[in-house]
Coordinates of C-alpha atoms in Angstrom, one line a residue:
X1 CA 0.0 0.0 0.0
X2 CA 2.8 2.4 0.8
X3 CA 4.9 1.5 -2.4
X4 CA 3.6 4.2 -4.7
X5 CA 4.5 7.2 -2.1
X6 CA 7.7 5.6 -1.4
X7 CA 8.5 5.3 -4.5
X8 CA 7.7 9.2 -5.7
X9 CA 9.5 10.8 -2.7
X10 CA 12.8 8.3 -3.6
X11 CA 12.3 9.7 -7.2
X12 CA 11.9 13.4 -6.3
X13 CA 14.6 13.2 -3.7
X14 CA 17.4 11.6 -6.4
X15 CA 15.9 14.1 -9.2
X16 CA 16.5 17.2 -6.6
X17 CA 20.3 15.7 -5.8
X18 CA 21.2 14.8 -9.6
X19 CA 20.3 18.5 -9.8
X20 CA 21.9 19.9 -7.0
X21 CA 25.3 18.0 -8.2
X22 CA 24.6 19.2 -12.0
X23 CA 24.3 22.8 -11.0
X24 CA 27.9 22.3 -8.6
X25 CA 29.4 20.9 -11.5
X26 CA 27.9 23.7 -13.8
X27 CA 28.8 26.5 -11.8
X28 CA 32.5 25.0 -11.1
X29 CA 32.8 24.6 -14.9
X30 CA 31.7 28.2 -15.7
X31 CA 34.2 29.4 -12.9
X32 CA 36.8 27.8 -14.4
X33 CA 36.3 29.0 -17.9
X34 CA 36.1 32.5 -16.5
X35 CA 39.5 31.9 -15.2
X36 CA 40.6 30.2 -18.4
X37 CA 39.2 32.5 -20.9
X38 CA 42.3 35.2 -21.2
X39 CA 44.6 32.5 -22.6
X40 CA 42.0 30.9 -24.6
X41 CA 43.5 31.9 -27.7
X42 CA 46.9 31.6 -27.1
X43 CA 46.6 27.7 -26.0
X44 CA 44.6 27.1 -29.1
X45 CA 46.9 28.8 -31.1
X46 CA 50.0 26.9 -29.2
X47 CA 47.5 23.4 -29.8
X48 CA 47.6 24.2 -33.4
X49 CA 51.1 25.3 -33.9
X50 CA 52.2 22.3 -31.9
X51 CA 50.4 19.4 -34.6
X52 CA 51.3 21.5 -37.2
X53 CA 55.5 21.2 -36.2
X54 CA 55.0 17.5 -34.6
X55 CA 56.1 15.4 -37.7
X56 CA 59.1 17.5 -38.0
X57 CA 60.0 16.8 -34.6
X58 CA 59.4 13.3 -35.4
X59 CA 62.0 13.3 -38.0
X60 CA 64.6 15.3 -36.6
X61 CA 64.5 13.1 -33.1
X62 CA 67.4 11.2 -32.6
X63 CA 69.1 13.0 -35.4
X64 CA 70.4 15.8 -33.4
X65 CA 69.2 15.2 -30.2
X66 CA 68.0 12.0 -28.2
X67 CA 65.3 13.7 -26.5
X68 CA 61.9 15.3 -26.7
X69 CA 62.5 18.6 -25.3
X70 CA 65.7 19.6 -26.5
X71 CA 64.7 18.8 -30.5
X72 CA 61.3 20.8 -29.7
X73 CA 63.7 23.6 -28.1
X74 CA 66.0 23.4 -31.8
X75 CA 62.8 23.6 -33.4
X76 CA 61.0 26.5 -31.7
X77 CA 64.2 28.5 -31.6
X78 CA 64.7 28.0 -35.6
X79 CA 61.4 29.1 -36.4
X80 CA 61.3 32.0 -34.5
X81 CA 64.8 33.0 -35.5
X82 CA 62.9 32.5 -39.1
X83 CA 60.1 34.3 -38.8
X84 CA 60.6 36.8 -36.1
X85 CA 63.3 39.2 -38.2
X86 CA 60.8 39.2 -41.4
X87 CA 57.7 39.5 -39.4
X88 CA 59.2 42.4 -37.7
X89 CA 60.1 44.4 -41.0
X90 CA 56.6 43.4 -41.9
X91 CA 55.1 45.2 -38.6
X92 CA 57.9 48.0 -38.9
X93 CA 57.1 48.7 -42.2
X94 CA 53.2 48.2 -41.5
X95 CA 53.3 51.0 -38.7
X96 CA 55.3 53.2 -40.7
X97 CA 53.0 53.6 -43.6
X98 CA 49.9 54.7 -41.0
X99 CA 51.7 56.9 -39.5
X100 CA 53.2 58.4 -42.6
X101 CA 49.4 58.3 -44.8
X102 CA 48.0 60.3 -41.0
X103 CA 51.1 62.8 -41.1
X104 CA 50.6 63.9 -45.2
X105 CA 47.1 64.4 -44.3
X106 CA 47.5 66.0 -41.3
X107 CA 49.9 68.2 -43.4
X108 CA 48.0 68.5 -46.7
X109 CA 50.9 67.7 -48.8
X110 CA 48.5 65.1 -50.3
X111 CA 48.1 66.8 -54.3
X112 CA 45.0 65.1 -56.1
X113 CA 45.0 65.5 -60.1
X114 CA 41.9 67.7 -61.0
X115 CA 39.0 65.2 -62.6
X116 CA 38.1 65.1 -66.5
X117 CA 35.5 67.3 -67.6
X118 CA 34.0 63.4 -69.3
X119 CA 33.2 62.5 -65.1
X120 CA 30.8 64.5 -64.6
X121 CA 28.9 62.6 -67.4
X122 CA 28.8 59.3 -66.1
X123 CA 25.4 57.9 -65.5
X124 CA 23.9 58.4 -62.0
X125 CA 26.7 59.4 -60.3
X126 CA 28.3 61.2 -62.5
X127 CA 28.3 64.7 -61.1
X128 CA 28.2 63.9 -57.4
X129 CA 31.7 62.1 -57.9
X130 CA 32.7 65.0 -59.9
X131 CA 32.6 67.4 -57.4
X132 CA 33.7 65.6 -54.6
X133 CA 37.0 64.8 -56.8
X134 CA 37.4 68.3 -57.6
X135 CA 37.0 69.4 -53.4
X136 CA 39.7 67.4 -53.0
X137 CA 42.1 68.6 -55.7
X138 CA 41.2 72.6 -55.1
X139 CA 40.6 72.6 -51.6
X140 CA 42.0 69.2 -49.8
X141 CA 41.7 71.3 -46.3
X142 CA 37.9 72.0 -46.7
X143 CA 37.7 68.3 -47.7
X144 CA 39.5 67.2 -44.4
X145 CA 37.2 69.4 -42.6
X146 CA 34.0 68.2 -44.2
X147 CA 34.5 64.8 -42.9
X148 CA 36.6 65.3 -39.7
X149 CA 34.8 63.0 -38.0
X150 CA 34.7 60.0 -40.4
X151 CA 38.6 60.4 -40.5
X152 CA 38.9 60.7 -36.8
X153 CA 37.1 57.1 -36.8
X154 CA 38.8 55.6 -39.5
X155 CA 42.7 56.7 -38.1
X156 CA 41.5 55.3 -34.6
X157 CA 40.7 52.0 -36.6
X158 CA 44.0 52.5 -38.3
X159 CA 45.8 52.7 -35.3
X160 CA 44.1 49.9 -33.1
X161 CA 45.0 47.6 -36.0
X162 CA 48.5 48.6 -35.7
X163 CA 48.2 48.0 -32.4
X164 CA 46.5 44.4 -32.4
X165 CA 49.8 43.7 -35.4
X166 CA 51.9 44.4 -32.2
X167 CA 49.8 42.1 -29.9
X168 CA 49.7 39.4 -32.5
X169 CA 53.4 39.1 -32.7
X170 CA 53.5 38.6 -29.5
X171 CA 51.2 36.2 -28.6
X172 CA 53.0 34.7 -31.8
X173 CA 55.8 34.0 -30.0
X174 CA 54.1 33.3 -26.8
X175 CA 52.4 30.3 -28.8
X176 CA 55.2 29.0 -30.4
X177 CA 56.9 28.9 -26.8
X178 CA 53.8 27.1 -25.4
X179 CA 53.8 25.0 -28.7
X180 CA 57.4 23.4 -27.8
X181 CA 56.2 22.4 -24.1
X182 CA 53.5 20.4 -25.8
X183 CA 56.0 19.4 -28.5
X184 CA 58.0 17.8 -25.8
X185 CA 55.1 15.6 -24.1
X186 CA 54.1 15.0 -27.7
X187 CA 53.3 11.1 -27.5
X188 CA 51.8 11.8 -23.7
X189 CA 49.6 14.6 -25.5
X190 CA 48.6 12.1 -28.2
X191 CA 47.5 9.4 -25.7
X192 CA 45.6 11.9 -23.7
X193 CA 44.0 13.4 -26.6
X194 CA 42.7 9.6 -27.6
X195 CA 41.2 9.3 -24.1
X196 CA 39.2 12.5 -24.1
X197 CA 37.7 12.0 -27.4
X198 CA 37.1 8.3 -26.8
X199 CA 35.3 9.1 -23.5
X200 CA 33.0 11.7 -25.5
X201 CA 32.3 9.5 -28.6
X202 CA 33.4 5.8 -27.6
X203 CA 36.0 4.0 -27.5
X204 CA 35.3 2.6 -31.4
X205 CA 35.6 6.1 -32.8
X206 CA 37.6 7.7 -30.1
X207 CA 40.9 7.3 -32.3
X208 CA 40.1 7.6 -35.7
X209 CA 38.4 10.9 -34.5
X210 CA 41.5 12.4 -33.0
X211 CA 43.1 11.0 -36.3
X212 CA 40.9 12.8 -38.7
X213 CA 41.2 16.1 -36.3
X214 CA 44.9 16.3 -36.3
X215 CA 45.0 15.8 -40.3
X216 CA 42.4 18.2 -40.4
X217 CA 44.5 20.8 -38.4
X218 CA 47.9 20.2 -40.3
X219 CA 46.0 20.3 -43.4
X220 CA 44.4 23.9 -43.4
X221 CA 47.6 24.6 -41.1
X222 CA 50.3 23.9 -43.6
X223 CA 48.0 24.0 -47.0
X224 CA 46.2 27.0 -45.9
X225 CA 47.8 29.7 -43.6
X226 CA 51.2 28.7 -43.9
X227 CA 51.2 29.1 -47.5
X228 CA 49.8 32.7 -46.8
X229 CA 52.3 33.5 -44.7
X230 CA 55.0 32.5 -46.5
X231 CA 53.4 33.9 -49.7
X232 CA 52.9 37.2 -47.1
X233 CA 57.0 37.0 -46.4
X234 CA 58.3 36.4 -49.9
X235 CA 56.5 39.9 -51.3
X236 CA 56.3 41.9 -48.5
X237 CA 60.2 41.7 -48.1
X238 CA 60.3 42.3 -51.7
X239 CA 57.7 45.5 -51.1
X240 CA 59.7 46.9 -48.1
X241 CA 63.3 46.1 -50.3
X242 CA 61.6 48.3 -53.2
X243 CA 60.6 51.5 -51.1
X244 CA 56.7 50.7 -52.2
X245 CA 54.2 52.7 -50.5
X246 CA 52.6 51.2 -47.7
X247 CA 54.3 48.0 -48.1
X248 CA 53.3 46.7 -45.0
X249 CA 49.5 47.3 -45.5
X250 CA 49.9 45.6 -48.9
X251 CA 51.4 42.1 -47.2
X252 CA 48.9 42.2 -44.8
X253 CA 46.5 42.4 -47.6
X254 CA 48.4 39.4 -49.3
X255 CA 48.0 37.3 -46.8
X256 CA 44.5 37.9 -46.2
X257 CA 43.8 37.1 -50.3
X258 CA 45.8 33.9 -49.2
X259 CA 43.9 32.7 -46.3
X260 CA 40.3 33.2 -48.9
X261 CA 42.2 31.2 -51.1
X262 CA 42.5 34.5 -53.5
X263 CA 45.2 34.8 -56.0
X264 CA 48.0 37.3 -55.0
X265 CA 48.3 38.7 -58.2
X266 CA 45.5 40.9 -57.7
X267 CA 47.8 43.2 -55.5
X268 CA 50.9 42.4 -57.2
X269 CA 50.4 43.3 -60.9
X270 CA 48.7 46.4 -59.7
X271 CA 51.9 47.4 -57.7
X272 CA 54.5 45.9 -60.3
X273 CA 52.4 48.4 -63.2
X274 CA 53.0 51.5 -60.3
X275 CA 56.8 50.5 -59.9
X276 CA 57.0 50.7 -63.8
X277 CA 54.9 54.3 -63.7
X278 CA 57.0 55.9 -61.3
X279 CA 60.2 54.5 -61.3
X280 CA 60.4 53.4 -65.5
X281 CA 62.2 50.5 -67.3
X282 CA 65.1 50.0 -65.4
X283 CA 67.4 46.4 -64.8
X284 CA 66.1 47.0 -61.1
X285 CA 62.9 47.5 -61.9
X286 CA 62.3 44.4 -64.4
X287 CA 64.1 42.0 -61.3
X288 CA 61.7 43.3 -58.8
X289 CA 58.8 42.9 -61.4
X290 CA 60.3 39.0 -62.1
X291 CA 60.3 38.1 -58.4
X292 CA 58.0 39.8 -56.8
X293 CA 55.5 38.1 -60.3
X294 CA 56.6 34.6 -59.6
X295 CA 56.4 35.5 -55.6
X296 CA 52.6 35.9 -56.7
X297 CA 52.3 32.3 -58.2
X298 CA 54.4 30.4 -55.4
X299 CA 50.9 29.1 -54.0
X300 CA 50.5 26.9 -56.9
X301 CA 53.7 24.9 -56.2
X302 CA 53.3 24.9 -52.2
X303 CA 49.8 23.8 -52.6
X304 CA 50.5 20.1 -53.7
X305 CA 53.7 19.9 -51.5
X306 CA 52.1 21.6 -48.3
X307 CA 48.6 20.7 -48.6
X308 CA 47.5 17.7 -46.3
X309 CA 46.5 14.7 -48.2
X310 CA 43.0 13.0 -47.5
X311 CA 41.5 16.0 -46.1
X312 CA 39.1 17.9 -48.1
X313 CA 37.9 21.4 -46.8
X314 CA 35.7 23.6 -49.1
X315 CA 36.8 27.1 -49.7
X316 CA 33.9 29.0 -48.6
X317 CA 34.6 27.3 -45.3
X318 CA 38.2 28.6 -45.0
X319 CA 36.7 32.0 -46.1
X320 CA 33.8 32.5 -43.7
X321 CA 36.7 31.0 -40.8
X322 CA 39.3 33.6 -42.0
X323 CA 36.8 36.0 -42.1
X324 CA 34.8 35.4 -38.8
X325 CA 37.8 34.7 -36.8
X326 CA 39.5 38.1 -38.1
X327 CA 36.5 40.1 -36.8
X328 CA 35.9 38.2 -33.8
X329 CA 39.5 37.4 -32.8
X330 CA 42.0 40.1 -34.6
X331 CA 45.2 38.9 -36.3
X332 CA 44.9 35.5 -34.5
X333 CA 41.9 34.9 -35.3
X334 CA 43.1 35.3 -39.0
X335 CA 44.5 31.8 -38.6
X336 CA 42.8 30.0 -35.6
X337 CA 39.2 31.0 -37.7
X338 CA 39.5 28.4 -40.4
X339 CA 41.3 25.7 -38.8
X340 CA 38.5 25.6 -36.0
X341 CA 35.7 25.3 -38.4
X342 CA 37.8 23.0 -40.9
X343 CA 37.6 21.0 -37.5
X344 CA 34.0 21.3 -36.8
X345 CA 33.2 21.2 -40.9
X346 CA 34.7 17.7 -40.8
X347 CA 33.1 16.3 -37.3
X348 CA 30.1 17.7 -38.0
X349 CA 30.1 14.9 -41.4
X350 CA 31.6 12.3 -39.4
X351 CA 28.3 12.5 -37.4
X352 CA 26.0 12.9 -40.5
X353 CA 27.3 9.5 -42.0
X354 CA 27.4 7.8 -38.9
X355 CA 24.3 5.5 -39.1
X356 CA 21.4 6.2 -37.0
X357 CA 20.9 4.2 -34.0
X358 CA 17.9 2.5 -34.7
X359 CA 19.2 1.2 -37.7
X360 CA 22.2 -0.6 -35.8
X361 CA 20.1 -2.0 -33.4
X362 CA 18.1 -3.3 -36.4
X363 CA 20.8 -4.8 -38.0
X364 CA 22.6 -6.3 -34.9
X365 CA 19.0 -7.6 -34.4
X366 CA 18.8 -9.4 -38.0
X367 CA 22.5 -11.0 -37.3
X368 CA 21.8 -12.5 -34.4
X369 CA 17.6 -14.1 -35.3
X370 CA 17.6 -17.4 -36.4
X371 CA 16.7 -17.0 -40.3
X372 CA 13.2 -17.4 -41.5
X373 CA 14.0 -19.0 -44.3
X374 CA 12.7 -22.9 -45.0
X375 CA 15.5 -24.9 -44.4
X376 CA 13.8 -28.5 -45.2
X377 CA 15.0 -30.9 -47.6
X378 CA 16.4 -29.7 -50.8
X379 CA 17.0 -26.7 -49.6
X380 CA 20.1 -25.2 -51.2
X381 CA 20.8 -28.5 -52.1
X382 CA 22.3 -29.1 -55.6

């Protein structure tokens, strides 16, 4: 007689503690992410960097050194000394062509070429444009005036992108310090990496999961950013060798048409046809127009070298990553963007192919009846 209350005040009184213990573990969770949070990006960033470099460590152990953390220490230490000294002529050069675009206009030494008398019959906007481009070649100063405010806002943006260049080197380097730690408990990283995702998904697809997310990584990693940045370094150097204006805006640029998978020669042949304009036709010139050309096309021959095999990623994934993470994250989030969707473009398949659970139960069902089929006499009998 006293089972059915018994049995609802046991019920209610394990519901209330599974949710008193959810909430503890909840709120411990969130407290911990709060702490967490400020180096979010620079752990990712030292995750990704680290099983991007892995397989060279791999090849180089026992080579040089016999252990872990002195080959990671070589490694990290050669790729900074790489990329540091370019990188910084990058961000030099980057910060000098703000300041020097805010000083002419803050000096009006800026001189635009009066407009064509045939602008002013263009359809539409014709005659607006017209005089707007003749303000600004008779009266640059009135111009300035007129829209004070807009360049107030735009040289602020100017300047905090300057200023999140800075930060990003840094946490660059911070990353790649990070990176080499993890480097150096590679295999112990692997394992643990196995565990987690085989508690979360099973122990069946635990390790070709972790498989498919570390190709994934190195793949949009090597065949994606680093081809960028090395694309970046091998014209920017050339831009900042050649005295181009704004030659660090115009890398930056580069590598942004190299992380949407854009062709560099949209910046390039524009800026080769300006060398030619101002400077003419000289032995210099033609060199600089050679490189700086081919520079342009290197991402046709790193592609197939650099480019992870196996792994497929769509372009209009890479670009909504690049593009997303850049406006959500800054310069790291230039790179970290399309890796981390690559990642969740390729899980998020993984689980779309994955048969449905009713359908496994169905067949494990079917494989383990007895068939229905007659099995008397004759019965696949010749």
């Amino acid at each position: 007689m006293m089972q059915g209350p018994i049995s609802t005040a046991l019920y209610s009184r394990t519901l209330i503690d599974t949710l008193i213990r959810f909430g503890l573990v909840a709120l411990l969770a969130m407290f911990c992410f709060e702490i967490f949070r400020p180096f979010l990006n620079l752990i990712v960033w030292a995750i990704i960097l680290a099983i991007t470099l892995y397989p060279l460590q791999t090849r180089l152990r026992g080579k040089v050194f016999a252990g872990d953390g002195r080959t990671a220490t070589l490694i990290i230490a050669l790729v900074i000394a790489v990329l540091l000294v370019p990188t910084y002529l990058l961000g030099m050069a980057v910060i000098e062509s703000v300041e020097r675009a805010m000083d002419i206009a803050r000096r009006g030494e800026f001189h635009v070429p009066p407009p064509a008398e045939s602008v002013a019959g263009w359809p539409v906007v014709g005659q607006r444009f017209y005089d707007f481009w003749l303000l600004a070649a008779t009266d640059a100063t009135a111009l300035a005036q007129k829209f004070a405010p807009q360049i107030k806002v735009a040289s602020i943006t100017a300047l905090s992108a300057v200023g999140g260049v800075g930060v990003g080197l840094l946490m660059f380097v911070g990353a790649l310090i990070i990176a080499g730690i993890f480097m150096a408990y590679g295999e112990l990283g692997e394992r643990s990496a196995i565990r987690i995702m085989s508690r979360i998904t099973g122990s069946d697809r635990g390790p070709r999961l972790t498989a498919l997310c570390t190709a994934t990584v190195r793949a949009v990693a090597q065949g994606v950013v680093g081809i960028a940045f090395i694309q970046m370094l091998l014209i920017g150097i050339a831009f900042v060798m050649a005295g181009v204006p704004g030659a660090g805006l115009l890398a930056l640029a580069i590598l942004l048409l190299g992380i949407m998978q854009l062709p560099a020669t949209l910046i390039t042949i524009p800026v080769i046809l300006f060398v030619f304009a101002t400077d003419g036709m000289s032995v210099g010139n033609v060199v600089f127009a050679a490189y700086v050309f081919v520079a342009g096309l290197a991402d046709n021959v790193l592609k197939p070298l650099l480019l992870g095999r196996g792994v497929e990623v769509p372009m209009p994934v890479v670009l909504i990553g690049a593009l997303g993470g850049m406006v959500t994250g800054g310069i790291l989030g230039l790179f970290i963007g399309p890796i981390a969707l690559a990642v969740a473009y390729q899980l998020f398949w993984q689980w779309v192919d994955q048969p449905p659970l009713q359908s496994v139960e169905t067949t494990v069902k079917a494989s383990t009846e007895p068939s229905s089929l007659p099995t008397g006499p004759g019965v696949g009998e010749e």
